[in-house]
């Protein structure tokens, strides 16, 4: 048998791992010096020496060819798994996408789209945007972008974004089929800056009660919030519902500034505590806010996280707002973004958030046991916490006091003052499939386009009172569902019918009034849904408590009986 000999590597193949390892050594040594003393530097140096030795041996002697870059990426990610659940690494490809979620805009063609039956439909062409300027309309089907097909099972949001977004000033050639036509129209669209917004709604629920829906905390959130709040004050705002449900967080300073508009005096908003004192901080209110007096209710749920929890915790601990809903997510670890030499990014946990009373926002976790951490949602379901306040367990060792002396509890997340159970009465497999295949949204878009002349004549007040989703409309929606290969279930349909009707009416309103008003807010959509929203209805029923808090009076809440 012929003896297998090591393959001779080129000088460059030998240098690559050494160069990479050397870069890692420098970076990590600097990091060690930055975060600790000489002993830590020595430990890191020993670890890097071993890593460099293994990497070089693999590169020079391993039986098959390997990608050193992929090994380095993999090893970094596996290393970080031994830390907390939120320290993370982003490759150069992922960095831009991650950052875009928090930016106030992006470069693109200015449309909102819907994918139905493997086809991309234009839901809305932003008025004055690049697509609107060349004549693209709601209901148009996108067939191709720069020769690449946008029809078929392989079409997904990633592909669509990669074709429609691009550098400002660049062009994209689109092939479109208009509703009711068979011929293909061709448009050349020049990409431009498209603003994105984080405040989804801002309107008056009644003559004195304002409602603001905040989706996330981005670059522009604070400015958007001030604009919405100022507008509501001019309409007679006396009390406010601030909706943070489903808000995953974002920029900490935007959240702090939002609190400053609602909280008076020199009050503590949040503080952080890390290793040593390098990353410790305290943030206080500093300026005269737009709405420092008047009742405030904040809505949260299990998907309200991070910056959302800073807002809710600050207003609760300062007895400024009544918190309504369910216990928030529990993300209270602070990450510092560190750009690495190749443009990739390390988001390293450097401290923890604490509410003014001293509660840690972060829910418990065990190092290296990310799977258990991610199962917290399932555990809340199993324990019944989403459905009954009696199932919420309070840790008596983590008892804290608000400024006025109310009892609140730590242990992760912000526990509401008034609990609202999750409503699952309308859930069904049929409804899930309608949403997953975008049937309800597509039906509402088609209905709005086909009845545009009639609907355009109505005021929203008249639409809200007069428009009814009829049985005929529901039958048409079922036909559309069948076309999307959704199996009809009479039992499921009956369970979900009222909810479907509400969604159809809300989406029709959104399609009509966004076009008519050229607003960025989805006010009409949320106004239609208000009557179905149990959390909002519960908030309105509890404004008496919120008003007492605003006057500095004690109130009975979920965690405070008033007898303690």
Coordinates of C-alpha atoms in Angstrom, one line a residue, residues 4-563:
X4 CA 0.0 8.8 2.4
X5 CA 2.2 11.8 2.9
X6 CA 1.2 15.2 4.1
X7 CA 0.3 17.6 1.3
X8 CA 2.8 20.4 0.9
X9 CA 1.1 23.8 1.4
X10 CA 1.9 26.9 -0.4
X11 CA 3.6 29.7 1.7
X12 CA 0.4 31.7 1.5
X13 CA -1.7 28.9 2.8
X14 CA 0.6 28.6 5.8
X15 CA 0.6 32.4 6.4
X16 CA -3.2 32.8 6.4
X17 CA -3.9 31.1 9.7
X18 CA -0.9 32.8 11.3
X19 CA -2.1 36.2 10.0
X20 CA -5.6 35.6 11.3
X21 CA -4.4 34.2 14.6
X22 CA -2.0 37.1 15.0
X23 CA -4.9 39.6 14.4
X24 CA -7.0 37.7 16.9
X25 CA -4.1 37.8 19.4
X26 CA -3.8 41.6 19.1
X27 CA -7.5 42.2 19.3
X28 CA -8.0 39.9 22.3
X29 CA -4.9 41.2 24.1
X30 CA -6.2 44.8 23.7
X31 CA -9.6 43.6 24.9
X32 CA -8.0 41.9 27.9
X33 CA -6.0 45.1 28.7
X34 CA -9.2 47.1 28.3
X35 CA -11.3 45.0 30.6
X36 CA -8.8 43.7 33.1
X37 CA -5.3 43.6 34.5
X38 CA -2.0 41.8 33.7
X39 CA -3.2 38.4 35.0
X40 CA -6.1 38.4 32.6
X41 CA -3.8 39.4 29.8
X42 CA -1.6 36.4 30.6
X43 CA -4.5 34.0 30.6
X44 CA -5.8 35.3 27.2
X45 CA -2.3 35.1 25.7
X46 CA -2.0 31.4 26.7
X47 CA -5.4 30.7 25.2
X48 CA -4.6 32.4 22.0
X49 CA -1.3 30.6 21.7
X50 CA -3.1 27.3 21.9
X51 CA -5.7 28.4 19.5
X52 CA -3.1 29.5 17.0
X53 CA -1.3 26.2 17.3
X54 CA -4.4 24.2 16.6
X55 CA -5.5 26.4 13.7
X56 CA -2.1 26.1 12.1
X57 CA -2.0 22.3 12.5
X58 CA -5.5 22.0 11.0
X59 CA -4.6 24.2 8.0
X60 CA -1.3 22.5 7.3
X61 CA -2.0 18.9 8.0
X62 CA -5.7 18.1 7.9
X63 CA -6.6 15.5 5.3
X64 CA -9.1 17.7 3.4
X65 CA -9.0 21.3 2.4
X66 CA -10.7 23.6 4.9
X67 CA -11.8 27.2 5.0
X68 CA -9.9 28.9 7.8
X69 CA -12.4 31.8 7.9
X70 CA -15.3 29.5 8.5
X71 CA -13.4 27.7 11.3
X72 CA -12.7 31.1 13.0
X73 CA -16.3 32.2 12.6
X74 CA -17.6 28.9 14.0
X75 CA -15.2 28.9 17.0
X76 CA -16.1 32.5 17.9
X77 CA -19.8 31.6 17.9
X78 CA -19.3 28.4 20.0
X79 CA -17.2 30.3 22.5
X80 CA -19.8 33.0 23.0
X81 CA -22.4 30.3 23.7
X82 CA -20.7 29.7 27.0
X83 CA -21.6 33.3 28.0
X84 CA -25.0 34.9 28.5
X85 CA -27.9 34.6 26.1
X86 CA -27.4 38.0 24.5
X87 CA -23.7 38.3 23.9
X88 CA -23.5 37.7 20.2
X89 CA -21.3 37.8 17.0
X90 CA -22.4 39.2 13.7
X91 CA -20.5 38.4 10.5
X92 CA -19.8 41.2 8.1
X93 CA -22.9 40.1 6.0
X94 CA -25.1 40.2 9.1
X95 CA -24.0 43.5 10.5
X96 CA -25.7 45.8 8.0
X97 CA -29.0 43.9 8.3
X98 CA -28.9 44.0 12.1
X99 CA -28.2 47.8 12.1
X100 CA -30.9 48.5 9.6
X101 CA -33.5 47.5 12.1
X102 CA -32.6 50.5 14.2
X103 CA -32.0 53.0 11.5
X104 CA -34.6 55.7 10.6
X105 CA -34.6 54.7 7.0
X106 CA -33.1 52.7 4.2
X107 CA -32.4 53.0 0.5
X108 CA -35.0 51.4 -1.7
X109 CA -37.9 51.9 -4.1
X110 CA -40.7 52.9 -1.6
X111 CA -43.2 50.1 -1.7
X112 CA -44.9 47.9 0.9
X113 CA -45.5 44.4 -0.6
X114 CA -47.4 41.2 0.2
X115 CA -46.5 37.7 -0.9
X116 CA -49.5 35.7 -1.9
X117 CA -49.6 32.4 -3.8
X118 CA -45.8 32.8 -4.5
X119 CA -46.5 36.2 -6.1
X120 CA -45.3 39.6 -4.9
X121 CA -48.1 42.2 -4.8
X122 CA -47.7 45.9 -4.2
X123 CA -49.8 46.8 -1.2
X124 CA -48.8 50.5 -1.2
X125 CA -46.5 52.7 -3.2
X126 CA -45.4 55.5 -0.8
X127 CA -46.8 58.8 -2.0
X128 CA -44.0 60.9 -3.5
X129 CA -41.6 57.9 -3.3
X130 CA -39.6 56.5 -6.3
X131 CA -42.2 53.8 -7.2
X132 CA -45.1 56.3 -7.0
X133 CA -43.2 58.7 -9.2
X134 CA -43.0 56.3 -12.1
X135 CA -46.6 55.1 -11.8
X136 CA -46.5 51.9 -9.8
X137 CA -49.8 51.3 -8.0
X138 CA -51.4 49.3 -5.3
X139 CA -52.4 45.9 -6.5
X140 CA -49.6 45.6 -9.2
X141 CA -47.8 42.2 -9.4
X142 CA -44.0 42.3 -9.4
X143 CA -42.9 39.7 -12.0
X144 CA -39.2 40.4 -12.3
X145 CA -36.5 42.7 -10.9
X146 CA -33.4 43.2 -13.1
X147 CA -34.3 40.0 -14.9
X148 CA -34.6 37.9 -11.8
X149 CA -38.0 36.2 -11.4
X150 CA -40.1 37.1 -8.4
X151 CA -42.6 34.4 -8.9
X152 CA -42.5 30.9 -7.5
X153 CA -41.8 28.9 -4.3
X154 CA -38.3 30.2 -3.9
X155 CA -39.5 33.8 -3.6
X156 CA -39.1 35.1 0.0
X157 CA -38.5 38.4 1.8
X158 CA -34.7 38.0 1.6
X159 CA -34.7 37.7 -2.1
X160 CA -37.2 40.6 -2.6
X161 CA -35.2 42.9 -0.3
X162 CA -31.9 42.0 -2.1
X163 CA -33.5 43.0 -5.4
X164 CA -35.5 46.1 -4.4
X165 CA -33.1 47.7 -1.9
X166 CA -29.8 49.1 -2.9
X167 CA -27.6 52.3 -2.9
X168 CA -29.4 55.6 -3.3
X169 CA -29.3 56.7 -6.9
X170 CA -29.0 53.2 -8.4
X171 CA -31.6 51.9 -10.7
X172 CA -33.7 48.7 -10.8
X173 CA -35.7 47.5 -13.8
X174 CA -39.1 46.1 -12.8
X175 CA -41.5 44.0 -14.8
X176 CA -45.1 44.4 -13.5
X177 CA -48.6 43.1 -14.4
X178 CA -51.4 45.4 -13.5
X179 CA -54.6 44.2 -12.0
X180 CA -57.1 43.4 -14.8
X181 CA -54.4 43.4 -17.5
X182 CA -52.4 40.6 -19.1
X183 CA -49.5 42.6 -20.7
X184 CA -46.3 43.2 -18.9
X185 CA -45.4 46.8 -18.0
X186 CA -41.7 47.8 -17.6
X187 CA -40.6 50.5 -15.1
X188 CA -37.1 51.8 -14.3
X189 CA -37.1 53.0 -10.7
X190 CA -34.3 55.0 -9.2
X191 CA -33.7 54.1 -5.6
X192 CA -33.8 56.8 -2.9
X193 CA -33.8 57.2 0.9
X194 CA -37.0 55.7 2.3
X195 CA -37.9 56.8 5.8
X196 CA -39.0 54.1 8.3
X197 CA -41.1 54.9 11.4
X198 CA -41.3 53.3 14.8
X199 CA -44.5 55.0 16.0
X200 CA -47.3 53.1 14.3
X201 CA -50.3 55.0 15.6
X202 CA -51.2 58.1 17.5
X203 CA -54.8 59.2 17.9
X204 CA -57.5 60.1 20.4
X205 CA -59.6 57.2 21.8
X206 CA -62.1 59.7 23.1
X207 CA -62.3 63.4 23.8
X208 CA -59.6 63.2 26.5
X209 CA -57.7 59.9 26.0
X210 CA -54.8 59.6 23.7
X211 CA -53.2 56.4 22.3
X212 CA -49.6 56.0 21.0
X213 CA -48.3 52.7 19.7
X214 CA -44.5 52.3 19.7
X215 CA -43.2 49.4 17.7
X216 CA -39.5 49.7 18.5
X217 CA -36.9 52.2 19.7
X218 CA -34.9 53.4 16.7
X219 CA -32.9 56.5 15.8
X220 CA -36.1 58.6 15.2
X221 CA -38.4 57.2 17.9
X222 CA -38.0 60.1 20.3
X223 CA -38.7 62.7 17.7
X224 CA -41.7 60.7 16.4
X225 CA -43.0 60.4 20.0
X226 CA -42.7 64.1 20.7
X227 CA -44.5 64.9 17.5
X228 CA -47.3 62.5 18.3
X229 CA -47.7 63.6 21.9
X230 CA -47.7 67.3 20.9
X231 CA -50.4 66.6 18.3
X232 CA -52.6 64.8 20.9
X233 CA -52.2 67.6 23.4
X234 CA -53.5 70.0 20.8
X235 CA -56.5 67.7 20.5
X236 CA -57.4 67.8 24.2
X237 CA -55.2 65.1 25.7
X238 CA -55.8 64.6 29.4
X239 CA -54.7 61.0 29.8
X240 CA -52.5 58.7 27.8
X241 CA -52.3 55.0 26.8
X242 CA -48.7 54.2 25.7
X243 CA -48.7 50.8 23.9
X244 CA -45.4 48.9 24.1
X245 CA -46.8 45.4 23.4
X246 CA -44.5 43.4 21.1
X247 CA -41.8 46.1 21.2
X248 CA -38.4 44.3 21.3
X249 CA -36.5 47.4 22.4
X250 CA -33.6 49.2 20.7
X251 CA -31.8 52.4 21.6
X252 CA -31.6 52.9 25.4
X253 CA -31.2 56.7 25.2
X254 CA -34.4 57.0 23.1
X255 CA -36.3 55.1 25.8
X256 CA -34.9 57.4 28.5
X257 CA -35.8 60.5 26.6
X258 CA -39.4 59.2 26.2
X259 CA -39.6 58.8 30.0
X260 CA -38.3 62.3 30.5
X261 CA -41.3 63.7 28.6
X262 CA -43.7 62.0 31.1
X263 CA -41.8 62.2 34.4
X264 CA -41.2 65.4 36.4
X265 CA -38.5 66.5 38.8
X266 CA -35.0 65.0 39.1
X267 CA -36.1 61.4 39.1
X268 CA -34.0 58.2 38.5
X269 CA -35.0 56.5 35.2
X270 CA -32.6 53.5 35.1
X271 CA -29.2 52.5 36.2
X272 CA -26.6 50.0 35.0
X273 CA -24.1 47.9 37.0
X274 CA -21.2 46.0 35.5
X275 CA -17.8 44.6 36.4
X276 CA -16.0 47.3 38.3
X277 CA -17.3 50.8 37.6
X278 CA -16.3 51.4 34.0
X279 CA -19.8 50.7 32.6
X280 CA -21.9 51.8 35.6
X281 CA -24.3 54.6 34.9
X282 CA -27.4 56.4 36.3
X283 CA -29.9 58.3 34.2
X284 CA -32.1 61.0 35.6
X285 CA -34.9 63.2 34.2
X286 CA -33.5 66.5 33.3
X287 CA -36.0 68.6 31.3
X288 CA -39.5 69.8 31.5
X289 CA -41.6 67.2 29.7
X290 CA -44.6 67.6 27.3
X291 CA -46.9 65.5 29.5
X292 CA -45.7 65.4 33.1
X293 CA -49.2 65.7 34.6
X294 CA -52.2 63.6 33.7
X295 CA -52.9 59.8 34.0
X296 CA -50.7 57.4 32.0
X297 CA -51.2 53.7 31.4
X298 CA -48.5 51.6 29.7
X299 CA -49.4 48.4 27.9
X300 CA -46.9 45.5 28.0
X301 CA -46.8 41.8 27.2
X302 CA -44.4 38.9 27.0
X303 CA -42.8 40.3 23.9
X304 CA -42.0 43.8 25.4
X305 CA -38.3 43.7 26.0
X306 CA -35.2 45.8 26.8
X307 CA -35.8 49.5 26.2
X308 CA -39.5 48.8 26.5
X309 CA -38.9 47.4 30.0
X310 CA -36.8 50.5 30.9
X311 CA -39.8 52.7 30.1
X312 CA -42.3 50.5 31.9
X313 CA -40.0 50.0 34.9
X314 CA -39.1 53.7 35.3
X315 CA -42.8 54.8 35.2
X316 CA -43.9 52.1 37.5
X317 CA -41.2 52.6 40.1
X318 CA -41.8 56.3 40.1
X319 CA -45.6 55.7 40.5
X320 CA -46.1 57.7 37.3
X321 CA -48.0 55.1 35.3
X322 CA -50.2 52.1 35.7
X323 CA -48.8 49.1 33.9
X324 CA -51.5 46.9 32.2
X325 CA -51.0 43.5 30.5
X326 CA -48.7 40.6 31.2
X327 CA -45.2 40.2 32.5
X328 CA -42.6 41.5 30.0
X329 CA -39.8 39.5 28.4
X330 CA -37.0 40.1 30.9
X331 CA -34.1 41.3 28.8
X332 CA -31.9 43.4 31.1
X333 CA -28.4 42.8 29.8
X334 CA -26.5 45.7 28.2
X335 CA -24.5 45.0 25.0
X336 CA -21.7 47.1 23.7
X337 CA -21.2 46.8 20.0
X338 CA -17.5 46.4 19.1
X339 CA -16.5 46.5 15.4
X340 CA -13.7 44.0 14.6
X341 CA -10.9 44.5 12.1
X342 CA -12.8 42.9 9.2
X343 CA -16.1 44.7 9.7
X344 CA -17.8 42.0 11.7
X345 CA -19.2 42.9 15.1
X346 CA -19.1 41.6 18.7
X347 CA -22.0 42.6 20.9
X348 CA -20.5 42.1 24.3
X349 CA -22.6 42.2 27.5
X350 CA -21.0 44.7 29.8
X351 CA -23.6 45.4 32.5
X352 CA -27.2 44.9 33.7
X353 CA -30.2 47.2 33.7
X354 CA -31.9 48.0 37.0
X355 CA -35.1 49.9 37.6
X356 CA -35.1 52.9 40.0
X357 CA -36.3 50.6 42.9
X358 CA -33.3 48.3 42.3
X359 CA -35.0 45.5 40.4
X360 CA -33.0 43.6 37.8
X361 CA -34.9 43.5 34.5
X362 CA -33.0 40.4 33.4
X363 CA -34.8 37.0 33.8
X364 CA -32.7 34.2 35.3
X365 CA -30.3 32.2 33.0
X366 CA -27.6 29.6 33.4
X367 CA -24.3 30.2 31.5
X368 CA -24.1 28.0 28.4
X369 CA -27.7 26.8 28.7
X370 CA -29.2 28.8 25.9
X371 CA -31.9 26.2 25.1
X372 CA -33.3 26.4 28.6
X373 CA -33.4 30.2 28.4
X374 CA -35.3 30.1 25.1
X375 CA -37.8 27.7 26.6
X376 CA -39.0 30.3 29.1
X377 CA -41.9 31.2 26.8
X378 CA -43.0 27.6 26.8
X379 CA -42.7 27.4 30.6
X380 CA -44.9 30.5 31.0
X381 CA -47.6 28.8 28.9
X382 CA -47.3 25.5 30.9
X383 CA -47.5 27.3 34.2
X384 CA -50.6 29.2 33.2
X385 CA -49.0 32.6 33.7
X386 CA -50.4 33.9 30.4
X387 CA -53.9 33.1 31.4
X388 CA -54.3 33.6 35.1
X389 CA -52.8 36.1 37.5
X390 CA -53.0 33.4 40.2
X391 CA -50.3 31.5 38.3
X392 CA -47.8 34.3 38.6
X393 CA -45.1 33.4 41.2
X394 CA -43.5 36.1 43.3
X395 CA -40.1 35.7 44.9
X396 CA -40.4 37.2 48.4
X397 CA -36.6 37.6 48.4
X398 CA -36.9 40.0 45.5
X399 CA -39.4 42.4 47.0
X400 CA -38.9 46.2 46.3
X401 CA -40.7 49.4 46.9
X402 CA -41.8 52.2 44.6
X403 CA -41.2 55.8 45.4
X404 CA -44.6 56.0 47.1
X405 CA -44.1 52.7 48.9
X406 CA -46.0 50.2 46.7
X407 CA -44.7 46.7 46.6
X408 CA -43.2 45.4 43.3
X409 CA -41.2 42.3 42.6
X410 CA -38.0 41.5 40.8
X411 CA -37.0 38.2 39.2
X412 CA -37.1 39.2 35.5
X413 CA -39.3 41.4 33.4
X414 CA -41.9 44.0 34.6
X415 CA -44.9 42.5 36.3
X416 CA -48.0 44.6 35.4
X417 CA -50.2 46.4 38.0
X418 CA -53.3 45.1 36.2
X419 CA -53.2 41.7 34.6
X420 CA -54.9 40.9 31.3
X421 CA -55.0 37.2 30.2
X422 CA -54.1 36.2 26.6
X423 CA -57.2 35.7 24.5
X424 CA -56.9 32.4 22.6
X425 CA -60.6 31.9 22.1
X426 CA -60.4 32.8 18.4
X427 CA -57.2 30.8 17.7
X428 CA -57.5 28.0 15.1
X429 CA -55.4 26.2 12.5
X430 CA -57.5 27.7 9.8
X431 CA -56.7 31.3 11.0
X432 CA -53.0 30.5 11.4
X433 CA -52.9 29.4 7.7
X434 CA -54.8 32.4 6.6
X435 CA -52.1 34.6 8.2
X436 CA -49.1 32.5 7.1
X437 CA -50.2 32.7 3.5
X438 CA -51.3 36.3 3.7
X439 CA -54.9 35.6 2.6
X440 CA -56.6 38.1 4.8
X441 CA -54.3 40.9 3.8
X442 CA -54.6 40.0 0.1
X443 CA -58.4 39.9 0.2
X444 CA -58.6 43.3 2.0
X445 CA -56.2 44.8 -0.6
X446 CA -58.3 43.5 -3.5
X447 CA -61.5 44.6 -1.9
X448 CA -60.2 48.1 -1.3
X449 CA -58.9 48.5 -4.8
X450 CA -62.1 47.1 -6.4
X451 CA -64.4 49.4 -4.3
X452 CA -62.1 52.4 -4.2
X453 CA -64.6 54.9 -5.7
X454 CA -67.3 54.1 -3.2
X455 CA -65.0 53.9 -0.1
X456 CA -63.2 57.1 -1.0
X457 CA -66.4 59.0 -0.6
X458 CA -66.8 58.0 3.1
X459 CA -65.3 59.8 6.1
X460 CA -63.6 57.4 8.5
X461 CA -66.3 58.1 11.1
X462 CA -69.0 57.0 8.6
X463 CA -66.9 54.0 7.5
X464 CA -66.4 52.9 11.1
X465 CA -70.2 53.0 11.7
X466 CA -71.5 51.8 8.4
X467 CA -69.1 49.4 6.9
X468 CA -69.8 45.7 7.6
X469 CA -67.9 42.6 6.5
X470 CA -70.8 40.6 5.0
X471 CA -71.3 36.9 4.7
X472 CA -70.8 37.3 0.9
X473 CA -67.4 38.9 1.6
X474 CA -66.4 36.1 4.0
X475 CA -67.4 33.6 1.3
X476 CA -65.2 35.3 -1.2
X477 CA -62.3 35.2 1.3
X478 CA -62.9 31.5 1.8
X479 CA -62.6 31.0 -2.0
X480 CA -59.3 32.9 -2.0
X481 CA -58.1 30.6 0.9
X482 CA -59.0 27.6 -1.2
X483 CA -56.9 29.0 -4.1
X484 CA -54.0 29.2 -1.6
X485 CA -54.6 25.5 -0.8
X486 CA -55.9 26.1 2.7
X487 CA -58.3 23.3 3.8
X488 CA -61.6 24.7 5.1
X489 CA -62.7 23.6 8.5
X490 CA -66.3 24.7 9.6
X491 CA -65.4 24.3 13.3
X492 CA -62.2 26.4 12.9
X493 CA -64.0 29.0 10.8
X494 CA -66.8 29.4 13.3
X495 CA -64.2 29.9 16.1
X496 CA -62.3 32.6 14.2
X497 CA -65.0 34.3 12.1
X498 CA -65.5 37.4 14.2
X499 CA -61.7 38.0 14.5
X500 CA -61.3 37.6 10.7
X501 CA -64.1 40.1 10.1
X502 CA -62.4 42.6 12.4
X503 CA -59.1 42.1 10.6
X504 CA -60.6 42.5 7.2
X505 CA -62.4 45.8 8.2
X506 CA -59.2 47.1 9.8
X507 CA -57.0 46.3 6.7
X508 CA -59.6 47.8 4.3
X509 CA -59.5 51.0 6.4
X510 CA -55.7 51.0 6.4
X511 CA -55.5 50.6 2.6
X512 CA -58.0 53.4 2.0
X513 CA -56.9 56.0 4.5
X514 CA -53.2 55.6 4.2
X515 CA -53.6 56.4 0.5
X516 CA -56.0 59.3 1.2
X517 CA -54.1 61.0 4.0
X518 CA -50.5 60.2 3.0
X519 CA -49.7 59.6 6.7
X520 CA -47.1 57.3 8.1
X521 CA -49.4 56.3 10.9
X522 CA -51.8 53.4 10.8
X523 CA -54.4 55.1 12.9
X524 CA -57.5 53.8 11.1
X525 CA -56.3 50.2 11.3
X526 CA -55.9 50.4 15.1
X527 CA -59.1 52.4 15.6
X528 CA -61.1 49.6 14.0
X529 CA -59.4 47.0 16.2
X530 CA -59.9 48.9 19.5
X531 CA -63.3 47.3 20.2
X532 CA -61.7 43.9 19.9
X533 CA -58.6 44.7 22.0
X534 CA -59.2 43.4 25.5
X535 CA -56.0 45.0 26.9
X536 CA -57.0 48.4 25.7
X537 CA -60.5 48.0 27.0
X538 CA -59.1 46.9 30.4
X539 CA -56.9 49.9 30.4
X540 CA -59.8 52.2 29.9
X541 CA -61.6 50.6 32.8
X542 CA -58.7 51.2 35.1
X543 CA -58.0 54.9 34.4
X544 CA -59.4 55.7 37.9
X545 CA -56.4 54.0 39.4
X546 CA -54.0 55.7 36.9
X547 CA -55.5 59.1 37.8
X548 CA -54.9 58.4 41.5
X549 CA -51.3 57.6 40.8
X550 CA -51.0 60.8 38.9
X551 CA -52.3 62.6 42.0
X552 CA -49.8 60.8 44.2
X553 CA -52.3 58.5 45.9
X554 CA -51.8 54.8 46.7
X555 CA -53.7 52.2 44.7
X556 CA -54.3 48.5 44.9
X557 CA -52.4 46.6 42.2
X558 CA -51.5 43.0 41.3
X559 CA -48.4 43.1 43.6
X560 CA -49.6 45.6 46.1
X561 CA -52.8 45.1 48.1
X562 CA -52.6 48.4 50.0
X563 CA -52.5 46.4 53.3

